[in-house]
Amino acid sequence: MAGGRRAVRRLFEPPSYLRGGRVLWASAGLSLVFGLLMLPYAFVVIGDLAPDRRVWAQGIGIVYVAFSLLFVALGETRSWIARMSMCVTLLALGAALVLFMGLQNAWVLVFALCVIIAFTRTAFAGSVVVVVVAALAVAAFTTGVIGETLSELLLLSSVGVAMILFVRLVEANAELRRARDRIAAFAVVEERERFARDLHDILGHSLTTITVKTGLLRRILEKSGREAEAAEAREVELIARQALADVRGTVSGYRVTTLAGELAAAGTVLRSAGIEGRLPQAVDDVHPEARELFGYVVREGITNAVRHSGARELEVRLGRNWVVVKDDGPGRGPIRKGNGLRGLEERMAEKGGTLSVGRGPDGGFLLRAELPAAHDDGAKDEDTR
């Protein structure tokens, strides 16, 4: 049952290109403009109806348009129940309007189809177009108006297919941008690691040799009673040791954990382990001071999923001052905290934050880290726990 719920929830999730709202108004605006341009003609048709049907059609039409606008305004909501309810309501309003206007005016459903296609996943949107066109065709055939309705069926089919292709194109472009960003972030991390490694191996080795040789020279001079020369050698030895410590500190700084780097590496790690990863494509919304710490949280969550959970799917969600890592592993018992989780708790405590470790509503491992409101800057926490 839990697997079925997850499948339905994923079906009604917003398309990936809507996350972050980068192209929200590009696709939604096209749908709205196309639909609004057809409204004047729709109300002309309604005006030719019988008085009793006209009142109902006008009322339903106004509600239909208003609800479509509401759907656009709430298009990015992550609640799959709300999204499913909006889709069903919008289609029901469109069907009621067609019922009063007649099957020969089924083109008014274009508005509903365009909005649903723009704000739902392609698989679901395509199914909606097929079901709507098939239902209209059956109704037209049984009522004997298939000839008058054929143009509407072709219009709905062509517009639906065109809109789906447009959305797929937008999704492909968005995915290319995200892939480019991930590659760039991963390249930066690799370059920092390479530079740190070369710095440690080459300069670190030379300074270690100088320190050891200088120490040996100082001891020889001290044994031979040449105190002045020994003092100079001791000063050179101290300088060499300090330089070696500075190099090691620089190397540690270049190997700092970053949230973008951890997310860039997580995709490869999860794919290698046969786990489907649902990862954020950007970290811009996360408070800059929280990114390094959240990088450790993501790393620990990924490591746990790969090593212990037996999960098939893992999701990482980010907010201004929080991060959630959850998987669908089969485990349901209490979770024993290892050194990694205890270390994370200490890191979070140093920043005044909290770390929650437990099971999700459907089982699996759930890790949530949250920093104080001082890191929030008034941003809304949209996480649904």
Coordinates of C-alpha atoms in Angstrom, one line a residue:
M1 CA 0.0 0.0 0.0
A2 CA 2.9 2.4 0.8
G3 CA 4.3 1.7 -2.6
G4 CA 1.0 2.6 -4.2
R5 CA 0.8 5.8 -2.3
R6 CA 4.3 6.8 -3.4
A7 CA 3.4 6.1 -7.0
V8 CA 0.3 8.2 -6.9
R9 CA 2.2 11.0 -5.0
R10 CA 4.9 11.0 -7.7
L11 CA 2.3 11.1 -10.4
F12 CA 0.9 14.4 -9.1
E13 CA 4.2 16.0 -8.2
P14 CA 5.0 19.3 -10.0
P15 CA 7.3 18.9 -13.1
S16 CA 11.0 19.3 -12.3
Y17 CA 11.3 22.5 -14.4
L18 CA 8.8 24.3 -12.0
R19 CA 10.9 23.7 -9.0
G20 CA 12.4 27.1 -8.1
G21 CA 9.9 28.9 -10.4
R22 CA 12.5 29.7 -13.0
V23 CA 10.2 29.1 -16.0
L24 CA 6.9 29.1 -14.2
W25 CA 5.4 32.0 -16.0
A26 CA 6.8 31.0 -19.4
S27 CA 4.6 27.9 -19.6
A28 CA 1.7 29.0 -17.4
G29 CA 1.6 32.4 -19.2
L30 CA 1.3 30.7 -22.6
S31 CA -1.6 28.6 -21.3
L32 CA -3.4 31.6 -19.8
V33 CA -3.0 33.8 -22.8
F34 CA -4.3 31.1 -25.1
G35 CA -7.3 30.4 -22.9
L36 CA -8.1 34.0 -22.2
L37 CA -8.1 34.9 -25.9
M38 CA -10.9 32.3 -26.4
L39 CA -13.1 33.5 -23.5
P40 CA -14.9 36.3 -25.4
Y41 CA -16.1 33.8 -28.0
A42 CA -17.1 31.4 -25.3
F43 CA -19.4 34.1 -23.7
V44 CA -20.8 34.9 -27.1
V45 CA -21.8 31.3 -27.5
I46 CA -23.3 31.3 -23.9
G47 CA -25.3 34.3 -24.8
D48 CA -27.2 32.3 -27.5
L49 CA -28.3 29.7 -25.0
A50 CA -31.8 29.4 -23.5
P51 CA -32.2 31.8 -20.5
D52 CA -32.1 29.0 -17.8
R53 CA -29.1 27.3 -19.4
R54 CA -27.4 30.7 -19.9
V55 CA -27.4 31.6 -16.2
W56 CA -25.9 28.3 -15.3
A57 CA -23.3 28.4 -18.1
Q58 CA -22.2 32.0 -17.2
G59 CA -21.8 31.0 -13.5
I60 CA -19.9 27.9 -14.2
G61 CA -17.8 29.7 -16.8
I62 CA -16.8 32.4 -14.3
V63 CA -15.9 29.8 -11.7
Y64 CA -14.0 27.8 -14.3
V65 CA -11.8 30.8 -15.3
A66 CA -11.3 31.8 -11.6
F67 CA -10.3 28.3 -10.6
S68 CA -7.9 28.1 -13.6
L69 CA -6.2 31.2 -12.4
L70 CA -6.1 29.8 -8.9
F71 CA -4.4 26.7 -10.2
V72 CA -1.7 28.8 -11.9
A73 CA -1.2 30.7 -8.7
L74 CA -0.8 27.5 -6.6
G75 CA 0.9 25.6 -9.4
E76 CA 4.1 25.0 -7.5
T77 CA 2.5 23.5 -4.3
R78 CA 4.2 20.3 -3.3
S79 CA 1.1 18.7 -1.7
W80 CA 0.1 15.9 -4.1
I81 CA -3.4 15.7 -2.6
A82 CA -4.0 19.4 -3.3
R83 CA -2.7 19.1 -6.9
M84 CA -4.9 16.0 -7.5
S85 CA -7.9 17.8 -6.1
M86 CA -7.2 20.9 -8.3
C87 CA -6.9 18.7 -11.5
V88 CA -10.1 16.9 -10.8
T89 CA -12.0 20.1 -9.9
L90 CA -10.8 21.9 -13.0
L91 CA -11.8 19.1 -15.3
A92 CA -15.2 18.8 -13.6
L93 CA -15.8 22.5 -14.1
G94 CA -14.8 22.2 -17.7
A95 CA -17.1 19.2 -18.2
A96 CA -20.0 21.0 -16.6
L97 CA -19.5 23.9 -18.9
V98 CA -19.5 21.6 -21.9
L99 CA -22.6 20.0 -20.6
F100 CA -24.5 23.3 -20.7
M101 CA -22.9 24.6 -23.9
G102 CA -23.1 21.4 -25.9
L103 CA -20.5 19.0 -27.2
Q104 CA -20.0 21.2 -30.3
N105 CA -18.3 23.7 -27.9
A106 CA -16.0 21.2 -26.2
W107 CA -13.1 23.4 -27.2
V108 CA -13.6 25.3 -23.9
L109 CA -11.7 22.3 -22.3
V110 CA -8.5 23.6 -24.0
F111 CA -8.1 26.0 -21.1
A112 CA -8.2 23.2 -18.5
L113 CA -5.9 21.0 -20.6
C114 CA -3.3 23.6 -21.1
V115 CA -3.1 24.5 -17.4
I116 CA -3.0 20.8 -16.3
I117 CA -0.3 20.0 -18.9
A118 CA 1.8 23.0 -17.8
F119 CA 1.7 22.1 -14.1
T120 CA 1.7 18.3 -14.0
R121 CA 4.1 15.5 -15.1
T122 CA 4.0 14.5 -18.7
A123 CA 2.8 11.0 -18.1
F124 CA -0.2 12.3 -16.2
A125 CA -0.9 15.1 -18.6
G126 CA -0.8 12.8 -21.6
S127 CA -3.2 10.5 -19.9
V128 CA -5.6 13.3 -19.2
V129 CA -5.6 14.4 -22.8
V130 CA -6.3 10.9 -24.0
V131 CA -9.1 10.3 -21.5
V132 CA -10.8 13.7 -22.2
V133 CA -10.7 13.2 -26.0
A134 CA -11.9 9.6 -25.8
A135 CA -14.7 10.5 -23.4
L136 CA -15.9 13.3 -25.7
A137 CA -15.7 11.1 -28.8
V138 CA -17.8 8.4 -27.1
A139 CA -20.3 11.0 -25.9
A140 CA -20.5 12.6 -29.4
F141 CA -20.9 9.2 -31.1
T142 CA -23.7 8.1 -28.7
T143 CA -25.6 11.3 -29.1
G144 CA -25.2 11.4 -32.9
V145 CA -23.2 14.7 -33.1
I146 CA -19.8 13.2 -34.0
G147 CA -19.7 15.2 -37.2
E148 CA -20.3 18.5 -35.5
T149 CA -17.8 17.6 -32.7
L150 CA -14.9 16.3 -34.9
S151 CA -13.2 19.7 -35.2
E152 CA -13.3 20.1 -31.4
L153 CA -11.7 16.7 -31.0
L154 CA -9.0 17.5 -33.4
L155 CA -8.4 20.8 -31.8
L156 CA -8.1 19.3 -28.3
S157 CA -5.8 16.6 -29.5
S158 CA -3.5 18.8 -31.5
V159 CA -3.3 21.5 -28.8
G160 CA -2.7 18.9 -26.1
V161 CA 0.1 17.2 -28.1
A162 CA 1.7 20.6 -28.9
M163 CA 1.5 21.7 -25.3
I164 CA 3.0 18.4 -24.1
L165 CA 5.9 18.7 -26.6
F166 CA 6.4 22.3 -25.5
V167 CA 6.6 21.3 -21.9
R168 CA 9.0 18.5 -22.7
L169 CA 11.2 21.0 -24.5
V170 CA 11.2 23.3 -21.5
E171 CA 12.0 20.3 -19.2
A172 CA 14.9 19.2 -21.4
N173 CA 16.4 22.7 -21.5
A174 CA 16.0 23.0 -17.7
E175 CA 17.7 19.6 -17.2
L176 CA 20.5 20.6 -19.5
R177 CA 21.1 23.7 -17.4
R178 CA 21.0 21.7 -14.2
A179 CA 23.4 19.2 -15.6
R180 CA 25.8 22.0 -16.6
D181 CA 25.6 23.5 -13.1
R182 CA 26.3 20.1 -11.6
I183 CA 29.2 19.5 -13.9
A184 CA 30.6 22.9 -13.1
A185 CA 30.3 22.4 -9.3
F186 CA 31.8 18.9 -9.5
A187 CA 34.7 20.3 -11.6
V188 CA 35.4 23.0 -9.0
V189 CA 35.4 20.4 -6.2
E190 CA 37.8 18.1 -8.2
E191 CA 40.1 21.0 -9.0
R192 CA 40.3 22.0 -5.4
E193 CA 41.0 18.4 -4.4
R194 CA 43.7 18.1 -7.0
F195 CA 45.3 21.4 -6.0
A196 CA 45.2 20.4 -2.3
R197 CA 46.7 17.0 -3.1
D198 CA 49.5 18.4 -5.2
L199 CA 50.2 21.1 -2.6
H200 CA 50.5 18.5 0.2
D201 CA 52.5 16.0 -1.8
I202 CA 55.0 18.3 -3.4
L203 CA 55.5 21.3 -1.1
G204 CA 54.6 19.4 2.0
H205 CA 57.2 16.7 1.3
S206 CA 59.9 19.3 0.6
L207 CA 59.1 21.2 3.8
T208 CA 59.1 18.0 5.9
T209 CA 62.6 17.1 4.5
I210 CA 63.9 20.6 5.3
T211 CA 62.5 20.4 8.8
V212 CA 64.1 17.0 9.5
K213 CA 67.4 18.0 8.0
T214 CA 67.5 21.3 9.9
G215 CA 66.7 19.5 13.2
L216 CA 69.5 17.0 12.5
L217 CA 71.9 19.9 11.8
R218 CA 70.9 21.7 15.0
R219 CA 71.5 18.6 17.1
I220 CA 75.0 18.1 15.5
L221 CA 75.9 21.7 16.1
E222 CA 74.7 21.5 19.8
K223 CA 76.8 18.4 20.4
S224 CA 79.9 20.1 18.9
G225 CA 79.4 23.1 21.2
R226 CA 78.7 25.6 18.4
E227 CA 75.8 27.4 20.1
A228 CA 75.6 30.4 17.7
E229 CA 75.3 28.2 14.7
A230 CA 72.9 25.9 16.6
A231 CA 70.6 28.9 17.4
E232 CA 70.4 29.9 13.8
A233 CA 69.6 26.3 12.8
R234 CA 66.9 26.2 15.5
E235 CA 65.3 29.3 14.1
V236 CA 65.4 27.9 10.6
E237 CA 63.8 24.7 12.0
L238 CA 61.0 26.6 13.6
I239 CA 60.3 28.6 10.4
A240 CA 60.2 25.3 8.4
R241 CA 57.8 23.7 10.9
Q242 CA 55.5 26.8 10.8
A243 CA 55.6 26.8 7.0
L244 CA 54.7 23.1 7.1
A245 CA 51.8 23.8 9.5
D246 CA 50.6 26.6 7.2
V247 CA 50.6 24.3 4.1
R248 CA 48.6 21.7 6.0
G249 CA 46.1 24.3 7.1
T250 CA 45.8 25.6 3.5
V251 CA 45.2 22.1 2.3
S252 CA 42.5 21.6 4.9
G253 CA 40.9 24.8 3.7
Y254 CA 40.8 23.7 0.1
R255 CA 39.3 20.4 1.1
V256 CA 36.3 22.1 2.8
T257 CA 33.0 20.3 2.4
T258 CA 30.4 22.2 0.2
L259 CA 26.7 21.6 -0.2
A260 CA 26.9 22.0 -4.0
G261 CA 29.9 19.6 -4.2
E262 CA 28.1 17.0 -2.1
L263 CA 25.0 17.2 -4.2
A264 CA 27.0 17.0 -7.4
A265 CA 28.8 13.8 -6.1
A266 CA 25.6 12.3 -4.7
G267 CA 24.0 11.6 -8.0
T268 CA 26.9 9.4 -9.1
V269 CA 27.1 7.6 -5.8
L270 CA 23.4 6.9 -5.7
R271 CA 23.3 5.6 -9.3
S272 CA 26.3 3.3 -8.6
A273 CA 24.3 1.9 -5.7
G274 CA 21.1 1.4 -7.7
I275 CA 19.2 4.1 -5.8
E276 CA 17.1 6.7 -7.6
G277 CA 18.0 10.1 -6.3
R278 CA 15.7 13.1 -6.2
L279 CA 18.1 15.9 -5.6
P280 CA 17.8 19.7 -5.5
Q281 CA 19.3 21.3 -8.6
A282 CA 20.5 24.5 -6.9
V283 CA 21.5 25.7 -3.4
D284 CA 20.8 29.4 -4.0
D285 CA 17.9 29.4 -1.5
V286 CA 20.0 28.0 1.3
H287 CA 21.6 30.6 3.7
P288 CA 25.3 30.9 2.8
E289 CA 26.4 30.2 6.4
A290 CA 24.5 27.0 6.4
R291 CA 25.7 25.4 3.2
E292 CA 28.9 23.8 4.5
L293 CA 27.1 22.3 7.5
F294 CA 24.3 21.0 5.3
G295 CA 26.9 19.5 3.1
Y296 CA 27.9 17.2 6.0
V297 CA 24.3 16.4 6.6
V298 CA 23.7 15.4 3.0
R299 CA 26.9 13.3 2.9
E300 CA 25.9 11.4 6.1
G301 CA 22.4 10.8 4.7
I302 CA 23.7 9.5 1.4
T303 CA 26.3 7.3 3.1
N304 CA 23.6 5.8 5.4
A305 CA 21.4 5.0 2.4
V306 CA 24.1 3.4 0.4
R307 CA 25.6 1.3 3.2
H308 CA 22.7 0.4 5.5
S309 CA 19.2 1.2 4.3
G310 CA 18.5 -1.0 1.3
A311 CA 16.6 1.9 -0.2
R312 CA 15.4 2.2 -3.8
E313 CA 14.7 5.9 -3.7
L314 CA 16.3 8.8 -1.8
E315 CA 15.2 12.5 -1.7
V316 CA 17.0 15.6 -0.5
R317 CA 15.0 18.7 0.2
L318 CA 16.4 22.1 1.0
G319 CA 15.1 25.3 2.7
R320 CA 16.6 28.5 3.8
N321 CA 17.7 27.1 7.1
W322 CA 16.8 23.4 7.0
V323 CA 17.7 20.2 5.1
V324 CA 15.9 16.9 4.9
V325 CA 17.3 13.6 3.6
K326 CA 14.9 10.7 3.5
D327 CA 14.8 7.3 1.8
D328 CA 12.3 4.5 1.4
G329 CA 14.4 1.7 3.0
P330 CA 12.6 -1.2 4.6
G331 CA 13.8 -0.5 8.1
R332 CA 11.2 0.3 10.7
G333 CA 12.9 -0.2 14.1
P334 CA 14.8 2.3 16.2
I335 CA 17.9 3.8 14.7
R336 CA 21.2 3.4 16.4
K337 CA 23.4 6.5 16.1
G338 CA 26.9 5.9 14.9
N339 CA 29.9 8.2 15.0
G340 CA 28.8 10.0 11.9
L341 CA 25.4 11.0 13.4
R342 CA 26.9 11.9 16.7
G343 CA 29.5 14.1 15.0
L344 CA 26.7 15.8 13.1
E345 CA 24.8 16.4 16.3
E346 CA 27.9 18.1 17.8
R347 CA 28.3 20.3 14.7
M348 CA 24.7 21.3 14.8
A349 CA 24.8 22.0 18.5
E350 CA 27.8 24.3 17.9
K351 CA 25.7 26.4 15.6
G352 CA 22.7 26.3 17.9
G353 CA 20.8 24.0 15.5
T354 CA 19.0 20.6 15.9
L355 CA 19.4 17.3 14.2
S356 CA 16.4 14.9 14.0
V357 CA 16.9 11.2 13.2
G358 CA 14.1 8.8 12.8
R359 CA 11.7 7.0 10.5
G360 CA 9.5 8.6 7.9
P361 CA 5.7 8.1 7.7
D362 CA 6.2 5.1 5.3
G363 CA 9.3 3.8 7.0
G364 CA 12.8 4.3 5.8
F365 CA 15.4 6.7 7.2
L366 CA 14.7 10.4 7.7
L367 CA 17.4 12.9 8.7
R368 CA 16.5 16.5 9.3
A369 CA 18.8 19.3 10.3
E370 CA 17.6 22.8 11.1
L371 CA 19.4 26.0 12.2
P372 CA 17.9 28.8 14.3
A373 CA 15.7 31.4 12.8
A374 CA 18.6 33.8 12.6
H375 CA 19.6 32.0 9.5
D376 CA 16.2 32.2 8.0
D377 CA 16.0 35.9 7.2
G378 CA 12.2 35.7 7.1
A379 CA 12.0 33.0 4.4
K380 CA 9.1 30.6 4.6
D381 CA 9.7 27.0 5.5
E382 CA 7.7 25.0 3.0
D383 CA 8.8 21.6 4.1
T384 CA 6.1 19.1 4.6
R385 CA 7.2 16.7 7.2

